[in-house]
Amino acid sequence: MSSNRITPLRFKDGDVTSVSSDVYSQFGSQMSLEHVKYGDSRNHFPRRCLLITCVILLILGAMAAALACVIIFGIPPNQLTTRLCKTTSNTTGFLCDDHKTCIMSTQMCNGKVDCSNGEDESNLYCGDLPHNLPRYLFFMCDNQKSWTYMDKICDGKNHCGDCSDESELLCPACTGWKCVTVFFNDCDCIPKSRCRDNIQDCTDMSDENNCTK
């Protein structure tokens, strides 16, 4: 329970009593704390306003810069998200800028312009072969040194040098004559048209002795 103390005060006109209370003291302390807190919040308010103002100014500045670039350089052309397409021969091809023409992988960077805008011969794709080409247009050989276009795999020719482009994992089963060949540009499957043609294609001469057309 709070206690009251009566303290006599002396003035010229006589004694005047003053009541001092612990309750009043506590209330006064609370008022002081509230005043400090209120003062602190008022100090933080301008800082928040300044931060918000800076953020808004930065956003407006970025929008103004973007608008200036559009005015000066124009709106950038619509870019294709993918160049992957199917050719008329149902092989994986390269889609030209016209969104209609689909060329074979072997038509890329061959020195002849096949797309109307010439993008198939541009430095963007042909500057560092094969690394600048879309990955689906070329085959990296097992030796990791040679490469060939996707249109050339499984065509019966040894484009890689190690025959990895003609491996059984990639290509259908041999429909010709299978043997170890004597020519570097051949792999282990020669067409039936080369059987019994008086030219040795297999090291064991099976193409001339056993193979039938």
Short mmCIF file of N, CA, C and O in Angstrom, two decimals, residues 80-157:
data_model
loop_
_atom_site.label_atom_id
_atom_site.label_comp_id
_atom_site.label_asym_id
_atom_site.label_seq_id
_atom_site.Cartn_x
_atom_site.Cartn_y
_atom_site.Cartn_z
N LEU A 80 13.97 -15.71 -80.44
CA LEU A 80 13.47 -17.08 -80.32
C LEU A 80 13.94 -17.67 -79.00
O LEU A 80 15.10 -17.52 -78.63
N THR A 81 13.04 -18.33 -78.30
CA THR A 81 13.44 -18.99 -77.06
C THR A 81 14.14 -20.31 -77.34
O THR A 81 14.91 -20.78 -76.52
N THR A 82 13.88 -20.90 -78.51
CA THR A 82 14.55 -22.15 -78.87
C THR A 82 14.71 -22.21 -80.38
O THR A 82 13.92 -21.63 -81.13
N ARG A 83 15.74 -22.90 -80.82
CA ARG A 83 15.99 -23.08 -82.25
C ARG A 83 15.72 -24.52 -82.66
O ARG A 83 15.94 -24.88 -83.81
N LEU A 84 15.26 -25.31 -81.75
CA LEU A 84 15.03 -26.71 -82.03
C LEU A 84 13.80 -26.88 -82.93
O LEU A 84 12.75 -26.30 -82.68
N CYS A 85 13.94 -27.70 -83.97
CA CYS A 85 12.83 -27.97 -84.87
C CYS A 85 13.07 -29.31 -85.56
O CYS A 85 14.13 -29.92 -85.43
N LYS A 86 12.07 -29.76 -86.31
CA LYS A 86 12.16 -31.00 -87.07
C LYS A 86 12.19 -30.67 -88.56
O LYS A 86 11.34 -29.94 -89.06
N THR A 87 13.18 -31.20 -89.27
CA THR A 87 13.29 -30.96 -90.71
C THR A 87 12.27 -31.82 -91.47
O THR A 87 11.58 -32.66 -90.88
N THR A 88 12.19 -31.59 -92.77
CA THR A 88 11.26 -32.37 -93.59
C THR A 88 11.63 -33.85 -93.62
O THR A 88 10.78 -34.70 -93.88
N SER A 89 12.89 -34.15 -93.33
CA SER A 89 13.33 -35.55 -93.28
C SER A 89 13.23 -36.12 -91.86
O SER A 89 13.80 -37.18 -91.57
N ASN A 90 12.54 -35.38 -90.98
CA ASN A 90 12.29 -35.81 -89.60
C ASN A 90 13.56 -35.93 -88.76
O ASN A 90 13.66 -36.77 -87.87
N THR A 91 14.52 -35.07 -89.04
CA THR A 91 15.75 -35.02 -88.24
C THR A 91 15.76 -33.72 -87.44
O THR A 91 15.03 -32.77 -87.76
N THR A 92 16.58 -33.67 -86.41
CA THR A 92 16.69 -32.47 -85.58
C THR A 92 17.37 -31.37 -86.38
O THR A 92 18.42 -31.57 -86.97
N GLY A 93 16.73 -30.19 -86.40
CA GLY A 93 17.26 -29.10 -87.19
C GLY A 93 17.34 -27.78 -86.44
O GLY A 93 17.08 -27.71 -85.23
N PHE A 94 17.67 -26.72 -87.22
CA PHE A 94 17.85 -25.37 -86.68
C PHE A 94 16.76 -24.48 -87.25
O PHE A 94 16.59 -24.39 -88.47
N LEU A 95 16.01 -23.80 -86.38
CA LEU A 95 14.92 -22.94 -86.81
C LEU A 95 15.43 -21.53 -87.08
O LEU A 95 16.03 -20.89 -86.21
N CYS A 96 15.16 -21.03 -88.29
CA CYS A 96 15.61 -19.70 -88.68
C CYS A 96 14.75 -18.61 -88.04
O CYS A 96 13.71 -18.89 -87.43
N ASP A 97 15.17 -17.37 -88.20
CA ASP A 97 14.47 -16.25 -87.58
C ASP A 97 13.05 -16.07 -88.09
O ASP A 97 12.22 -15.45 -87.41
N ASP A 98 12.75 -16.58 -89.28
CA ASP A 98 11.41 -16.41 -89.82
C ASP A 98 10.38 -17.33 -89.17
O ASP A 98 9.20 -17.29 -89.51
N HIS A 99 10.84 -18.18 -88.25
CA HIS A 99 9.97 -19.11 -87.51
C HIS A 99 9.34 -20.16 -88.42
O HIS A 99 8.42 -20.86 -88.00
N LYS A 100 9.81 -20.27 -89.65
CA LYS A 100 9.24 -21.22 -90.60
C LYS A 100 10.28 -22.19 -91.16
O LYS A 100 10.02 -23.38 -91.27
N THR A 101 11.43 -21.66 -91.52
CA THR A 101 12.46 -22.47 -92.17
C THR A 101 13.23 -23.28 -91.16
O THR A 101 13.78 -22.73 -90.20
N CYS A 102 13.29 -24.59 -91.36
CA CYS A 102 14.04 -25.49 -90.49
C CYS A 102 15.11 -26.17 -91.32
O CYS A 102 14.81 -26.95 -92.23
N ILE A 103 16.37 -25.87 -91.04
CA ILE A 103 17.47 -26.42 -91.84
C ILE A 103 18.16 -27.55 -91.09
O ILE A 103 18.09 -27.64 -89.86
N MET A 104 18.84 -28.41 -91.82
CA MET A 104 19.55 -29.53 -91.22
C MET A 104 20.80 -29.04 -90.50
O MET A 104 21.33 -27.97 -90.81
N SER A 105 21.27 -29.82 -89.57
CA SER A 105 22.46 -29.42 -88.82
C SER A 105 23.67 -29.25 -89.72
O SER A 105 24.51 -28.38 -89.49
N THR A 106 23.78 -30.05 -90.80
CA THR A 106 24.91 -29.95 -91.72
C THR A 106 24.87 -28.66 -92.55
O THR A 106 25.85 -28.32 -93.21
N GLN A 107 23.75 -27.96 -92.53
CA GLN A 107 23.66 -26.69 -93.23
C GLN A 107 24.14 -25.52 -92.39
O GLN A 107 24.24 -24.39 -92.88
N MET A 108 24.46 -25.80 -91.14
CA MET A 108 24.98 -24.75 -90.27
C MET A 108 26.48 -24.55 -90.51
O MET A 108 27.24 -25.52 -90.56
N CYS A 109 26.86 -23.29 -90.67
CA CYS A 109 28.28 -22.94 -90.77
C CYS A 109 29.00 -23.70 -91.89
O CYS A 109 30.14 -24.14 -91.73
N ASN A 110 28.32 -23.87 -93.02
CA ASN A 110 28.93 -24.58 -94.16
C ASN A 110 29.36 -23.62 -95.26
O ASN A 110 29.70 -24.05 -96.36
N GLY A 111 29.33 -22.32 -94.98
CA GLY A 111 29.75 -21.33 -95.96
C GLY A 111 28.65 -20.91 -96.91
O GLY A 111 28.87 -20.05 -97.78
N LYS A 112 27.46 -21.44 -96.75
CA LYS A 112 26.33 -21.11 -97.61
C LYS A 112 25.17 -20.63 -96.74
O LYS A 112 24.78 -21.31 -95.80
N VAL A 113 24.62 -19.48 -97.09
CA VAL A 113 23.51 -18.91 -96.31
C VAL A 113 22.22 -19.64 -96.65
O VAL A 113 21.80 -19.67 -97.81
N ASP A 114 21.61 -20.24 -95.65
CA ASP A 114 20.36 -20.97 -95.84
C ASP A 114 19.17 -20.30 -95.16
O ASP A 114 18.03 -20.51 -95.55
N CYS A 115 19.43 -19.49 -94.13
CA CYS A 115 18.38 -18.70 -93.49
C CYS A 115 18.32 -17.32 -94.13
O CYS A 115 19.36 -16.76 -94.52
N SER A 116 17.15 -16.75 -94.24
CA SER A 116 16.99 -15.48 -94.95
C SER A 116 17.80 -14.35 -94.32
O SER A 116 18.27 -13.45 -95.02
N ASN A 117 17.98 -14.38 -93.00
CA ASN A 117 18.77 -13.35 -92.33
C ASN A 117 20.23 -13.72 -92.18
O ASN A 117 21.01 -12.96 -91.61
N GLY A 118 20.61 -14.90 -92.63
CA GLY A 118 22.00 -15.32 -92.57
C GLY A 118 22.47 -15.75 -91.20
O GLY A 118 23.67 -15.88 -90.96
N GLU A 119 21.53 -16.02 -90.26
CA GLU A 119 21.92 -16.39 -88.90
C GLU A 119 22.62 -17.72 -88.84
O GLU A 119 23.37 -17.99 -87.90
N ASP A 120 22.41 -18.59 -89.83
CA ASP A 120 23.06 -19.91 -89.83
C ASP A 120 24.55 -19.81 -90.13
O ASP A 120 25.29 -20.77 -89.88
N GLU A 121 24.99 -18.66 -90.62
CA GLU A 121 26.41 -18.45 -90.89
C GLU A 121 26.99 -17.33 -90.04
O GLU A 121 28.13 -16.90 -90.27
N SER A 122 26.24 -16.88 -89.06
CA SER A 122 26.70 -15.76 -88.23
C SER A 122 27.78 -16.20 -87.25
O SER A 122 27.91 -17.38 -86.91
N ASN A 123 28.54 -15.22 -86.80
CA ASN A 123 29.61 -15.49 -85.84
C ASN A 123 29.07 -15.98 -84.51
O ASN A 123 29.77 -16.65 -83.75
N LEU A 124 27.81 -15.66 -84.24
CA LEU A 124 27.17 -16.10 -83.00
C LEU A 124 27.20 -17.62 -82.88
O LEU A 124 27.40 -18.16 -81.79
N TYR A 125 27.00 -18.32 -84.00
CA TYR A 125 26.98 -19.78 -84.00
C TYR A 125 28.26 -20.39 -84.58
O TYR A 125 28.61 -21.52 -84.23
N CYS A 126 28.90 -19.67 -85.45
CA CYS A 126 30.05 -20.25 -86.17
C CYS A 126 31.40 -19.73 -85.68
O CYS A 126 32.44 -20.11 -86.21
N GLY A 127 31.39 -18.86 -84.68
CA GLY A 127 32.64 -18.26 -84.22
C GLY A 127 33.57 -19.25 -83.53
O GLY A 127 34.80 -19.13 -83.64
N ASP A 128 33.02 -20.22 -82.84
CA ASP A 128 33.85 -21.19 -82.11
C ASP A 128 33.19 -22.56 -82.21
O ASP A 128 32.51 -23.00 -81.28
N LEU A 129 33.40 -23.22 -83.34
CA LEU A 129 32.77 -24.53 -83.55
C LEU A 129 33.46 -25.62 -82.74
O LEU A 129 34.69 -25.61 -82.62
N PRO A 130 32.72 -26.57 -82.21
CA PRO A 130 31.26 -26.66 -82.24
C PRO A 130 30.58 -26.02 -81.04
O PRO A 130 29.39 -26.11 -80.89
N HIS A 131 31.36 -25.36 -80.17
CA HIS A 131 30.86 -24.93 -78.86
C HIS A 131 29.74 -23.89 -78.97
O HIS A 131 28.89 -23.82 -78.08
N ASN A 132 29.74 -23.08 -80.02
CA ASN A 132 28.70 -22.07 -80.17
C ASN A 132 27.41 -22.63 -80.77
O ASN A 132 26.39 -21.94 -80.77
N LEU A 133 27.46 -23.82 -81.28
CA LEU A 133 26.26 -24.43 -81.85
C LEU A 133 25.34 -24.92 -80.74
O LEU A 133 25.81 -25.32 -79.67
N PRO A 134 24.02 -24.90 -80.97
CA PRO A 134 23.13 -25.56 -80.01
C PRO A 134 23.54 -27.01 -79.82
O PRO A 134 23.90 -27.68 -80.78
N ARG A 135 23.47 -27.50 -78.60
CA ARG A 135 24.01 -28.82 -78.27
C ARG A 135 23.35 -29.94 -79.06
O ARG A 135 24.00 -30.97 -79.34
N TYR A 136 22.12 -29.78 -79.46
CA TYR A 136 21.42 -30.84 -80.17
C TYR A 136 21.79 -30.92 -81.65
O TYR A 136 21.29 -31.78 -82.36
N LEU A 137 22.67 -30.04 -82.10
CA LEU A 137 23.05 -30.05 -83.52
C LEU A 137 24.37 -30.76 -83.79
O LEU A 137 24.70 -31.00 -84.96
N PHE A 138 25.11 -31.11 -82.77
CA PHE A 138 26.39 -31.78 -83.02
C PHE A 138 26.60 -32.93 -82.03
O PHE A 138 25.99 -32.97 -80.97
N PHE A 139 27.47 -33.84 -82.43
CA PHE A 139 27.80 -35.01 -81.62
C PHE A 139 29.28 -34.96 -81.26
O PHE A 139 30.14 -34.85 -82.14
N MET A 140 29.59 -35.00 -79.97
CA MET A 140 30.98 -35.03 -79.53
C MET A 140 31.43 -36.47 -79.45
O MET A 140 30.81 -37.29 -78.78
N CYS A 141 32.51 -36.77 -80.15
CA CYS A 141 33.00 -38.14 -80.24
C CYS A 141 33.56 -38.62 -78.89
O CYS A 141 33.85 -37.82 -78.00
N ASP A 142 33.71 -39.92 -78.79
CA ASP A 142 34.20 -40.50 -77.54
C ASP A 142 35.61 -40.04 -77.21
O ASP A 142 35.99 -39.98 -76.03
N ASN A 143 36.39 -39.69 -78.22
CA ASN A 143 37.76 -39.25 -77.96
C ASN A 143 37.81 -37.81 -77.42
O ASN A 143 38.89 -37.31 -77.07
N GLN A 144 36.64 -37.15 -77.38
CA GLN A 144 36.51 -35.79 -76.85
C GLN A 144 37.35 -34.76 -77.61
O GLN A 144 37.55 -33.65 -77.13
N LYS A 145 37.80 -35.12 -78.79
CA LYS A 145 38.56 -34.19 -79.62
C LYS A 145 37.84 -33.90 -80.93
O LYS A 145 37.87 -32.78 -81.42
N SER A 146 37.22 -34.90 -81.47
CA SER A 146 36.51 -34.76 -82.74
C SER A 146 35.02 -34.58 -82.49
O SER A 146 34.50 -34.93 -81.43
N TRP A 147 34.33 -34.06 -83.49
CA TRP A 147 32.88 -33.90 -83.43
C TRP A 147 32.33 -33.99 -84.84
O TRP A 147 33.06 -33.87 -85.82
N THR A 148 31.05 -34.20 -84.93
CA THR A 148 30.39 -34.24 -86.22
C THR A 148 28.96 -33.75 -86.05
O THR A 148 28.43 -33.70 -84.93
N TYR A 149 28.34 -33.36 -87.13
CA TYR A 149 26.94 -32.92 -87.08
C TYR A 149 26.03 -34.12 -86.79
O TYR A 149 26.32 -35.24 -87.18
N MET A 150 24.92 -33.83 -86.15
CA MET A 150 23.99 -34.89 -85.80
C MET A 150 23.45 -35.60 -87.04
O MET A 150 23.11 -36.78 -87.00
N ASP A 151 23.39 -34.90 -88.17
CA ASP A 151 22.89 -35.51 -89.41
C ASP A 151 23.84 -36.57 -89.96
O ASP A 151 23.46 -37.34 -90.85
N LYS A 152 25.05 -36.60 -89.44
CA LYS A 152 26.05 -37.52 -89.99
C LYS A 152 26.24 -38.78 -89.14
O LYS A 152 26.98 -39.68 -89.57
N ILE A 153 25.63 -38.83 -87.99
CA ILE A 153 25.80 -40.05 -87.20
C ILE A 153 24.94 -41.17 -87.81
O ILE A 153 23.89 -40.92 -88.40
N CYS A 154 25.43 -42.36 -87.68
CA CYS A 154 24.72 -43.57 -88.18
C CYS A 154 24.51 -43.52 -89.69
O CYS A 154 23.48 -44.01 -90.20
N ASP A 155 25.47 -42.93 -90.42
CA ASP A 155 25.37 -42.93 -91.88
C ASP A 155 26.34 -43.91 -92.52
O ASP A 155 26.53 -43.91 -93.74
N GLY A 156 26.98 -44.75 -91.69
CA GLY A 156 27.91 -45.75 -92.19
C GLY A 156 29.32 -45.25 -92.39
O GLY A 156 30.20 -46.01 -92.80
N LYS A 157 29.58 -43.98 -92.10
CA LYS A 157 30.92 -43.39 -92.28
C LYS A 157 31.55 -43.08 -90.92
O LYS A 157 30.87 -42.69 -89.98
#
